[in-house]
PDB file of C-alpha atoms in Angstrom:
ATOM      1  CA  MET A   1       7.230  15.719 -15.900  1.00 50.00           C
ATOM      2  CA  GLY A   2      10.545  14.781 -13.889  1.00 66.00           C
ATOM      3  CA  LEU A   3      11.254  18.132 -13.017  1.00 76.00           C
ATOM      4  CA  GLY A   4       7.876  18.416 -11.025  1.00 77.00           C
ATOM      5  CA  TYR A   5       9.106  16.015  -8.551  1.00 87.00           C
ATOM      6  CA  VAL A   6      12.371  18.407  -7.641  1.00 89.00           C
ATOM      7  CA  PRO A   7      10.585  20.689  -5.309  1.00 90.00           C
ATOM      8  CA  ALA A   8       9.093  17.533  -3.740  1.00 89.00           C
ATOM      9  CA  VAL A   9      12.709  16.107  -3.245  1.00 90.00           C
ATOM     10  CA  ALA A  10      13.669  19.070  -1.520  1.00 91.00           C
ATOM     11  CA  ALA A  11      10.294  19.043   0.844  1.00 90.00           C
ATOM     12  CA  TYR A  12      11.187  15.460   1.755  1.00 91.00           C
ATOM     13  CA  PHE A  13      14.671  16.186   2.917  1.00 90.00           C
ATOM     14  CA  SER A  14      14.011  19.781   4.168  1.00 90.00           C
ATOM     15  CA  PHE A  15      10.910  18.497   6.666  1.00 91.00           C
ATOM     16  CA  HIS A  16      12.158  15.035   7.427  1.00 90.00           C
ATOM     17  CA  LEU A  17       9.051  13.757   5.663  1.00 91.00           C
ATOM     18  CA  SER A  18      10.678   9.960   6.055  1.00 88.00           C
ATOM     19  CA  GLN A  19       9.634  10.324  10.214  1.00 91.00           C
ATOM     20  CA  HIS A  20       5.841   9.484   9.111  1.00 91.00           C
ATOM     21  CA  VAL A  21       6.431   6.865   6.801  1.00 91.00           C
ATOM     22  CA  GLN A  22       9.226   4.702   8.581  1.00 89.00           C
ATOM     23  CA  PRO A  23       7.325   3.401  11.374  1.00 91.00           C
ATOM     24  CA  PHE A  24       5.115   1.573   8.957  1.00 88.00           C
ATOM     25  CA  LEU A  25       7.704  -0.013   7.216  1.00 89.00           C
ATOM     26  CA  THR A  26       9.381  -1.024  10.552  1.00 88.00           C
ATOM     27  CA  GLY A  27       6.120  -2.233  11.770  1.00 87.00           C
ATOM     28  CA  ALA A  28       6.218  -4.249   8.686  1.00 88.00           C
ATOM     29  CA  VAL A  29       9.710  -5.773   9.757  1.00 88.00           C
ATOM     30  CA  THR A  30       8.678  -6.830  13.191  1.00 88.00           C
ATOM     31  CA  ALA A  31       4.950  -7.981  12.431  1.00 87.00           C
ATOM     32  CA  PRO A  32       5.159  -9.125   8.732  1.00 91.00           C
ATOM     33  CA  SER A  33       2.002 -11.367   9.412  1.00 90.00           C
ATOM     34  CA  GLY A  34       0.259  -8.205  10.222  1.00 88.00           C
ATOM     35  CA  MET A  35       1.078  -6.550   7.029  1.00 88.00           C
ATOM     36  CA  VAL A  36       0.306  -9.485   4.836  1.00 90.00           C
ATOM     37  CA  GLY A  37      -3.046 -10.071   6.569  1.00 89.00           C
ATOM     38  CA  SER A  38      -3.931  -6.456   5.871  1.00 88.00           C
ATOM     39  CA  PHE A  39      -3.137  -6.791   2.280  1.00 88.00           C
ATOM     40  CA  LEU A  40      -4.829 -10.252   1.817  1.00 88.00           C
ATOM     41  CA  ALA A  41      -8.066  -8.989   3.178  1.00 88.00           C
ATOM     42  CA  LEU A  42      -8.004  -5.912   1.549  1.00 86.00           C
ATOM     43  CA  THR A  43      -7.717  -7.563  -1.877  1.00 86.00           C
ATOM     44  CA  ALA A  44      -9.991 -10.268  -1.099  1.00 87.00           C
ATOM     45  CA  MET A  45     -12.904  -8.759   0.177  1.00 86.00           C
ATOM     46  CA  PRO A  46     -13.660  -6.958  -3.000  1.00 88.00           C
ATOM     47  CA  LEU A  47     -13.339  -9.608  -4.710  1.00 86.00           C
ATOM     48  CA  VAL A  48     -15.573 -11.692  -2.654  1.00 85.00           C
ATOM     49  CA  TRP A  49     -18.103  -8.771  -2.780  1.00 83.00           C
ATOM     50  CA  LYS A  50     -17.864  -8.965  -6.780  1.00 84.00           C
ATOM     51  CA  LEU A  51     -18.008 -12.723  -7.049  1.00 83.00           C
ATOM     52  CA  SER A  52     -20.982 -12.994  -4.672  1.00 81.00           C
ATOM     53  CA  LYS A  53     -23.444 -10.749  -6.901  1.00 80.00           C
ATOM     54  CA  GLY A  54     -25.737 -13.397  -7.413  1.00 76.00           C
ATOM     55  CA  LEU A  55     -26.596 -13.780  -3.951  1.00 74.00           C
ATOM     56  CA  SER A  56     -28.070 -10.087  -3.907  1.00 69.00           C
ATOM     57  CA  ALA A  57     -31.504 -11.583  -5.442  1.00 74.00           C
ATOM     58  CA  MET A  58     -32.064 -14.479  -2.984  1.00 75.00           C
ATOM     59  CA  PRO A  59     -34.101 -13.476   0.105  1.00 75.00           C
ATOM     60  CA  PHE A  60     -31.721 -12.377   2.318  1.00 81.00           C
ATOM     61  CA  GLY A  61     -29.045 -12.231  -0.028  1.00 79.00           C
ATOM     62  CA  ALA A  62     -27.818  -8.933   1.006  1.00 82.00           C
ATOM     63  CA  ILE A  63     -26.944  -9.454   4.435  1.00 85.00           C
ATOM     64  CA  ALA A  64     -25.558 -13.093   3.207  1.00 82.00           C
ATOM     65  CA  ARG A  65     -23.209 -11.278   0.872  1.00 83.00           C
ATOM     66  CA  ALA A  66     -21.951  -8.890   3.528  1.00 86.00           C
ATOM     67  CA  VAL A  67     -21.391 -11.546   6.120  1.00 88.00           C
ATOM     68  CA  GLY A  68     -19.736 -13.609   3.839  1.00 84.00           C
ATOM     69  CA  THR A  69     -17.567 -10.416   2.620  1.00 86.00           C
ATOM     70  CA  LEU A  70     -16.386  -9.167   6.338  1.00 88.00           C
ATOM     71  CA  ALA A  71     -15.875 -13.423   7.017  1.00 89.00           C
ATOM     72  CA  SER A  72     -13.205 -13.555   4.435  1.00 87.00           C
ATOM     73  CA  GLY A  73     -11.770 -10.400   5.729  1.00 86.00           C
ATOM     74  CA  ALA A  74     -11.684 -11.290   9.033  1.00 88.00           C
ATOM     75  CA  PHE A  75     -10.235 -14.989   8.363  1.00 88.00           C
ATOM     76  CA  LEU A  76      -7.341 -13.426   5.815  1.00 87.00           C
ATOM     77  CA  TYR A  77      -6.782 -10.661   8.655  1.00 85.00           C
ATOM     78  CA  GLY A  78      -6.103 -12.988  11.061  1.00 83.00           C
ATOM     79  CA  PRO A  79      -5.049 -16.509  10.765  1.00 90.00           C
ATOM     80  CA  GLY A  80      -4.469 -15.789   7.005  1.00 89.00           C
ATOM     81  CA  GLY A  81      -1.604 -13.415   7.217  1.00 89.00           C
ATOM     82  CA  GLU A  82       0.214 -16.034   9.601  1.00 91.00           C
ATOM     83  CA  ILE A  83      -0.393 -19.145   7.268  1.00 92.00           C
ATOM     84  CA  ALA A  84       1.098 -16.944   4.079  1.00 91.00           C
ATOM     85  CA  THR A  85       3.974 -15.395   6.298  1.00 91.00           C
ATOM     86  CA  ASP A  86       4.722 -19.530   7.474  1.00 92.00           C
ATOM     87  CA  TYR A  87       4.604 -20.401   3.415  1.00 93.00           C
ATOM     88  CA  LEU A  88       7.151 -17.600   2.762  1.00 91.00           C
ATOM     89  CA  PHE A  89       9.617 -18.779   5.100  1.00 91.00           C
ATOM     90  CA  ALA A  90       9.060 -22.381   3.987  1.00 94.00           C
ATOM     91  CA  LYS A  91      10.117 -21.263   0.718  1.00 94.00           C
ATOM     92  CA  GLY A  92      13.111 -19.754   1.750  1.00 93.00           C
ATOM     93  CA  ILE A  93      12.025 -16.086   1.586  1.00 92.00           C
ATOM     94  CA  ASP A  94      12.704 -13.587   4.233  1.00 90.00           C
ATOM     95  CA  PRO A  95       9.233 -11.619   5.005  1.00 91.00           C
ATOM     96  CA  SER A  96      10.875  -8.862   6.948  1.00 87.00           C
ATOM     97  CA  TYR A  97      12.739  -7.817   3.880  1.00 87.00           C
ATOM     98  CA  TRP A  98       9.913  -8.228   1.547  1.00 89.00           C
ATOM     99  CA  VAL A  99       6.746  -7.312   3.084  1.00 90.00           C
ATOM    100  CA  PRO A 100       8.058  -3.670   3.818  1.00 90.00           C
ATOM    101  CA  PHE A 101       9.573  -3.718   0.222  1.00 90.00           C
ATOM    102  CA  GLY A 102       6.188  -4.756  -1.573  1.00 90.00           C
ATOM    103  CA  SER A 103       4.029  -2.575   0.592  1.00 89.00           C
ATOM    104  CA  GLY A 104       5.872   0.334   0.108  1.00 90.00           C
ATOM    105  CA  THR A 105       5.929  -0.257  -3.357  1.00 92.00           C
ATOM    106  CA  VAL A 106       2.435  -0.975  -3.501  1.00 91.00           C
ATOM    107  CA  ALA A 107       1.996   2.331  -1.425  1.00 90.00           C
ATOM    108  CA  ALA A 108       3.881   4.390  -3.928  1.00 92.00           C
ATOM    109  CA  GLY A 109       2.041   2.948  -6.923  1.00 92.00           C
ATOM    110  CA  LEU A 110      -0.971   3.919  -5.597  1.00 91.00           C
ATOM    111  CA  SER A 111      -0.317   7.165  -4.685  1.00 91.00           C
ATOM    112  CA  TRP A 112       0.953   7.597  -8.117  1.00 92.00           C
ATOM    113  CA  TRP A 113      -1.841   6.360  -9.386  1.00 91.00           C
ATOM    114  CA  LEU A 114      -4.570   8.193  -7.182  1.00 91.00           C
ATOM    115  CA  ILE A 115      -2.778  11.865  -7.390  1.00 90.00           C
ATOM    116  CA  ASP A 116      -0.001  11.905  -9.482  1.00 87.00           C
ATOM    117  CA  ARG A 117      -1.507  11.102 -12.773  1.00 87.00           C
ATOM    118  CA  ARG A 118      -4.295  13.094 -12.435  1.00 89.00           C
ATOM    119  CA  ILE A 119      -2.673  16.606 -11.680  1.00 89.00           C
ATOM    120  CA  SER A 120      -1.505  17.613 -14.985  1.00 81.00           C
ATOM    121  CA  HIS A 121      -3.802  20.201 -15.714  1.00 88.00           C
ATOM    122  CA  LEU A 122      -3.252  21.957 -12.691  1.00 90.00           C
ATOM    123  CA  PRO A 123      -0.790  25.192 -11.978  1.00 91.00           C
ATOM    124  CA  TRP A 124       3.058  23.789 -11.566  1.00 87.00           C
ATOM    125  CA  PRO A 125       3.073  24.847  -7.818  1.00 88.00           C
ATOM    126  CA  ILE A 126      -0.029  23.008  -6.813  1.00 90.00           C
ATOM    127  CA  ALA A 127       1.239  19.803  -9.017  1.00 89.00           C
ATOM    128  CA  CYS A 128       4.337  20.074  -7.054  1.00 89.00           C
ATOM    129  CA  ALA A 129       2.750  20.079  -3.333  1.00 90.00           C
ATOM    130  CA  LEU A 130       0.661  17.252  -4.673  1.00 91.00           C
ATOM    131  CA  ARG A 131       3.266  14.986  -5.712  1.00 92.00           C
ATOM    132  CA  ILE A 132       5.062  15.252  -2.219  1.00 93.00           C
ATOM    133  CA  PRO A 133       3.183  12.041  -0.974  1.00 93.00           C
ATOM    134  CA  THR A 134       4.386   9.943  -3.644  1.00 92.00           C
ATOM    135  CA  THR A 135       7.982  11.450  -3.365  1.00 92.00           C
ATOM    136  CA  THR A 136       7.985  10.484   0.655  1.00 93.00           C
ATOM    137  CA  ILE A 137       6.931   7.175   0.008  1.00 92.00           C
ATOM    138  CA  ALA A 138       9.294   6.357  -2.699  1.00 93.00           C
ATOM    139  CA  LEU A 139      12.239   7.805  -1.156  1.00 93.00           C
ATOM    140  CA  SER A 140      11.702   6.262   2.443  1.00 92.00           C
ATOM    141  CA  LEU A 141      11.370   2.730   0.704  1.00 91.00           C
ATOM    142  CA  GLY A 142      14.452   3.599  -0.932  1.00 90.00           C
ATOM    143  CA  GLN A 143      16.445   4.674   2.348  1.00 90.00           C
ATOM    144  CA  PHE A 144      14.804   1.483   4.397  1.00 89.00           C
ATOM    145  CA  VAL A 145      15.272  -1.367   1.799  1.00 84.00           C
ATOM    146  CA  LEU A 146      18.541  -0.350   0.207  1.00 81.00           C
ATOM    147  CA  PRO A 147      21.577  -1.649   1.819  1.00 73.00           C
ATOM    148  CA  THR A 148      23.678   1.254   3.501  1.00 62.00           C
TER     149      THR A 148
END
């Protein structure tokens, strides 16, 4: 299983794939509230949708459910990110380090969850090629957050 990542690491260094991931990590440093707001909105909207399931039976319930879900996402994406970032600053946590680290870790984990764990039945060359996104995210994150 571990050797399947060797060609992906070679592709990462050969084709300089970090250039495609680094702008997202840099954006999380320069504007952490936008990344935090996006994360809050993307996690809260499905939760609000699921919790408001009972509204569907009411007249115009589906519309109310959709409006509530979108409103929660809009609030969390806009001022919610600012509030969360200000809270991190107040607690002495530097968002310019932890937001890129957290978002990169979530991206690598989702990439592994959606791609890597489902490709064991594929032929070895195809499986190695499909591991390139996870390897790229993980190595770019390591190069970005580790001190040089």
